Amino acid sequence: MESSPKLGAYNYRFGAIAGGIGIVFSMMLFFMDMTYDQSSVIQAIQTLIPASAAVIAIITFKKDNNGLLALKQAIKLGVGVFLVAGIIGLAYFTLFINFIEPDFISNTAALQADALREAQPTLDEDIIEMQQTNTEKFFYISYPVILILNVFLGLIVGLLTGLFTKKS
């Protein structure tokens, strides 16, 4: 009786691939002076990188498992790939904001304050400055939020891919 391949190996391999591609994409944005550009196209690409890796991991696992794939396995693969990619991405991001672009947090807070001034010109300047200070002070709270969002997206990708490719 043959045993099923281990899901963890696929999670680590394809999560690392997605994390590496994400780092290369981030470095490309940095060298093109687009670090602070958060257009919908850039956000879509940053989501499609781990999503593509998760889909490929699920399809590869199914092929390596003699065409068998349970929905539970697909969900675990999707979540695992996104989680590994998210951890690698956050590790890189920590290095990026501490060594490569040490003013990232203050620059981001200033850009948010400028956007708030533009969107609501009648807003009191003290409120805008308070928002900017709070953004700088509580920036690291975004780390667990990013990981939770990655896990949720991995759940959705794994579920949808599993529904289309499962065979028990």
Short mmCIF file of C-alpha atoms in Angstrom, two decimals:
data_model
loop_
_atom_site.label_atom_id
_atom_site.label_comp_id
_atom_site.label_asym_id
_atom_site.label_seq_id
_atom_site.Cartn_x
_atom_site.Cartn_y
_atom_site.Cartn_z
CA MET A 1 0.00 0.00 0.00
CA GLU A 2 1.48 3.33 -1.08
CA SER A 3 1.33 6.30 1.22
CA SER A 4 0.26 9.77 0.21
CA PRO A 5 2.98 12.40 -0.29
CA LYS A 6 3.50 14.74 2.67
CA LEU A 7 1.63 18.04 2.37
CA GLY A 8 4.31 19.92 4.31
CA ALA A 9 6.93 19.37 1.63
CA TYR A 10 4.65 20.99 -0.96
CA ASN A 11 3.77 23.84 1.40
CA TYR A 12 7.41 24.64 2.08
CA ARG A 13 8.60 24.26 -1.50
CA PHE A 14 5.86 26.24 -3.21
CA GLY A 15 5.56 28.74 -0.35
CA ALA A 16 9.30 29.42 -0.62
CA ILE A 17 8.98 29.84 -4.37
CA ALA A 18 6.10 32.29 -3.93
CA GLY A 19 7.99 34.14 -1.18
CA GLY A 20 11.10 34.38 -3.37
CA ILE A 21 9.15 35.67 -6.35
CA GLY A 22 7.40 38.16 -4.06
CA ILE A 23 10.77 39.42 -2.81
CA VAL A 24 12.06 39.80 -6.37
CA PHE A 25 8.88 41.71 -7.28
CA SER A 26 9.29 43.96 -4.23
CA MET A 27 12.93 44.63 -5.11
CA MET A 28 11.91 45.43 -8.68
CA LEU A 29 9.41 47.98 -7.34
CA PHE A 30 12.10 49.45 -5.08
CA PHE A 31 14.61 49.87 -7.92
CA MET A 32 11.92 51.42 -10.10
CA ASP A 33 11.05 53.91 -7.30
CA MET A 34 7.56 52.43 -7.02
CA THR A 35 7.82 51.24 -3.41
CA TYR A 36 5.02 53.51 -2.20
CA ASP A 37 2.79 52.96 -5.24
CA GLN A 38 -0.14 50.84 -4.12
CA SER A 39 -2.10 50.69 -7.35
CA SER A 40 -4.65 47.94 -7.84
CA VAL A 41 -2.44 46.29 -10.48
CA ILE A 42 0.48 45.97 -8.04
CA GLN A 43 -1.81 44.62 -5.32
CA ALA A 44 -3.32 42.12 -7.76
CA ILE A 45 0.15 40.88 -8.79
CA GLN A 46 1.16 40.56 -5.13
CA THR A 47 -1.92 38.39 -4.55
CA LEU A 48 -1.54 36.36 -7.74
CA ILE A 49 2.01 35.29 -6.90
CA PRO A 50 1.12 33.07 -3.91
CA ALA A 51 -2.24 32.15 -5.46
CA SER A 52 -0.49 30.77 -8.55
CA ALA A 53 2.00 28.90 -6.40
CA ALA A 54 -0.83 27.40 -4.33
CA VAL A 55 -2.70 26.25 -7.44
CA ILE A 56 0.47 24.71 -8.87
CA ALA A 57 1.17 23.02 -5.51
CA ILE A 58 -2.31 21.51 -5.45
CA ILE A 59 -2.08 20.28 -9.04
CA THR A 60 1.42 18.89 -8.46
CA PHE A 61 0.32 17.13 -5.29
CA LYS A 62 -2.64 15.59 -7.11
CA LYS A 63 -0.36 14.36 -9.90
CA ASP A 64 2.15 12.92 -7.40
CA ASN A 65 -0.69 11.25 -5.47
CA ASN A 66 -1.87 9.19 -8.44
CA GLY A 67 -4.62 11.64 -9.33
CA LEU A 68 -6.20 11.60 -5.89
CA LEU A 69 -6.97 14.82 -4.04
CA ALA A 70 -9.36 15.41 -1.19
CA LEU A 71 -10.84 18.84 -0.60
CA LYS A 72 -9.25 18.88 2.86
CA GLN A 73 -5.81 18.35 1.31
CA ALA A 74 -6.34 21.16 -1.21
CA ILE A 75 -7.36 23.56 1.56
CA LYS A 76 -4.32 22.59 3.65
CA LEU A 77 -2.06 23.14 0.65
CA GLY A 78 -3.58 26.53 -0.13
CA VAL A 79 -3.32 27.74 3.46
CA GLY A 80 0.18 26.29 3.88
CA VAL A 81 1.60 27.86 0.73
CA PHE A 82 0.13 31.27 1.59
CA LEU A 83 1.35 31.02 5.19
CA VAL A 84 4.92 30.12 4.23
CA ALA A 85 4.98 32.84 1.56
CA GLY A 86 3.58 35.33 4.08
CA ILE A 87 6.20 34.49 6.71
CA ILE A 88 9.01 34.81 4.15
CA GLY A 89 7.50 38.06 2.88
CA LEU A 90 7.25 39.51 6.40
CA ALA A 91 10.85 38.51 7.16
CA TYR A 92 11.98 40.32 4.03
CA PHE A 93 9.72 43.29 4.82
CA THR A 94 11.29 43.56 8.29
CA LEU A 95 14.75 43.67 6.72
CA PHE A 96 13.51 46.12 4.12
CA ILE A 97 12.06 48.66 6.56
CA ASN A 98 14.97 48.38 8.98
CA PHE A 99 17.94 48.36 6.61
CA ILE A 100 17.08 49.04 2.97
CA GLU A 101 14.46 51.77 3.45
CA PRO A 102 14.69 52.83 7.12
CA ASP A 103 12.29 55.77 6.59
CA PHE A 104 9.55 53.52 5.19
CA ILE A 105 7.19 53.81 8.15
CA SER A 106 7.45 57.60 8.44
CA ASN A 107 7.17 58.01 4.66
CA THR A 108 4.09 55.79 4.59
CA ALA A 109 2.51 57.73 7.45
CA ALA A 110 3.25 61.02 5.65
CA LEU A 111 1.70 59.73 2.43
CA GLN A 112 -1.40 58.63 4.33
CA ALA A 113 -1.61 62.05 5.99
CA ASP A 114 -1.33 63.78 2.60
CA ALA A 115 -4.06 61.54 1.19
CA LEU A 116 -6.26 62.38 4.18
CA ARG A 117 -5.64 66.11 3.68
CA GLU A 118 -6.60 65.77 0.03
CA ALA A 119 -9.69 63.69 0.72
CA GLN A 120 -10.93 65.87 3.60
CA PRO A 121 -9.52 69.38 3.29
CA THR A 122 -11.65 70.71 6.17
CA LEU A 123 -10.25 68.18 8.67
CA ASP A 124 -8.35 69.70 11.58
CA GLU A 125 -4.55 69.43 11.25
CA ASP A 126 -4.27 68.07 14.81
CA ILE A 127 -6.37 65.05 13.83
CA ILE A 128 -4.20 64.43 10.77
CA GLU A 129 -1.02 64.66 12.85
CA MET A 130 -2.50 62.30 15.45
CA GLN A 131 -3.34 59.81 12.69
CA GLN A 132 0.20 60.08 11.33
CA THR A 133 1.71 59.53 14.80
CA ASN A 134 -0.54 56.54 15.45
CA THR A 135 0.39 55.02 12.09
CA GLU A 136 4.07 55.26 13.00
CA LYS A 137 3.53 54.02 16.56
CA PHE A 138 1.32 51.02 15.74
CA PHE A 139 2.75 50.02 12.36
CA TYR A 140 3.94 46.60 13.54
CA ILE A 141 0.37 45.59 14.42
CA SER A 142 -0.06 45.09 10.67
CA TYR A 143 2.17 41.97 10.78
CA PRO A 144 -0.39 39.59 12.31
CA VAL A 145 -3.10 41.15 10.16
CA ILE A 146 -1.06 40.37 7.05
CA LEU A 147 -0.58 36.75 8.16
CA ILE A 148 -4.28 36.34 8.94
CA LEU A 149 -5.19 37.80 5.56
CA ASN A 150 -2.73 35.42 3.88
CA VAL A 151 -4.24 32.42 5.65
CA PHE A 152 -7.75 33.54 4.66
CA LEU A 153 -6.75 34.02 1.02
CA GLY A 154 -5.02 30.63 1.07
CA LEU A 155 -8.21 29.09 2.42
CA ILE A 156 -10.23 30.58 -0.43
CA VAL A 157 -7.70 29.61 -3.11
CA GLY A 158 -7.34 26.10 -1.69
CA LEU A 159 -11.11 25.66 -1.45
CA LEU A 160 -11.81 26.87 -4.98
CA THR A 161 -8.93 24.93 -6.51
CA GLY A 162 -9.88 21.85 -4.52
CA LEU A 163 -13.49 22.05 -5.67
CA PHE A 164 -12.38 22.11 -9.29
CA THR A 165 -9.65 19.47 -9.04
CA LYS A 166 -10.61 17.08 -6.23
CA LYS A 167 -10.93 13.39 -6.73
CA SER A 168 -11.18 10.99 -3.82
#
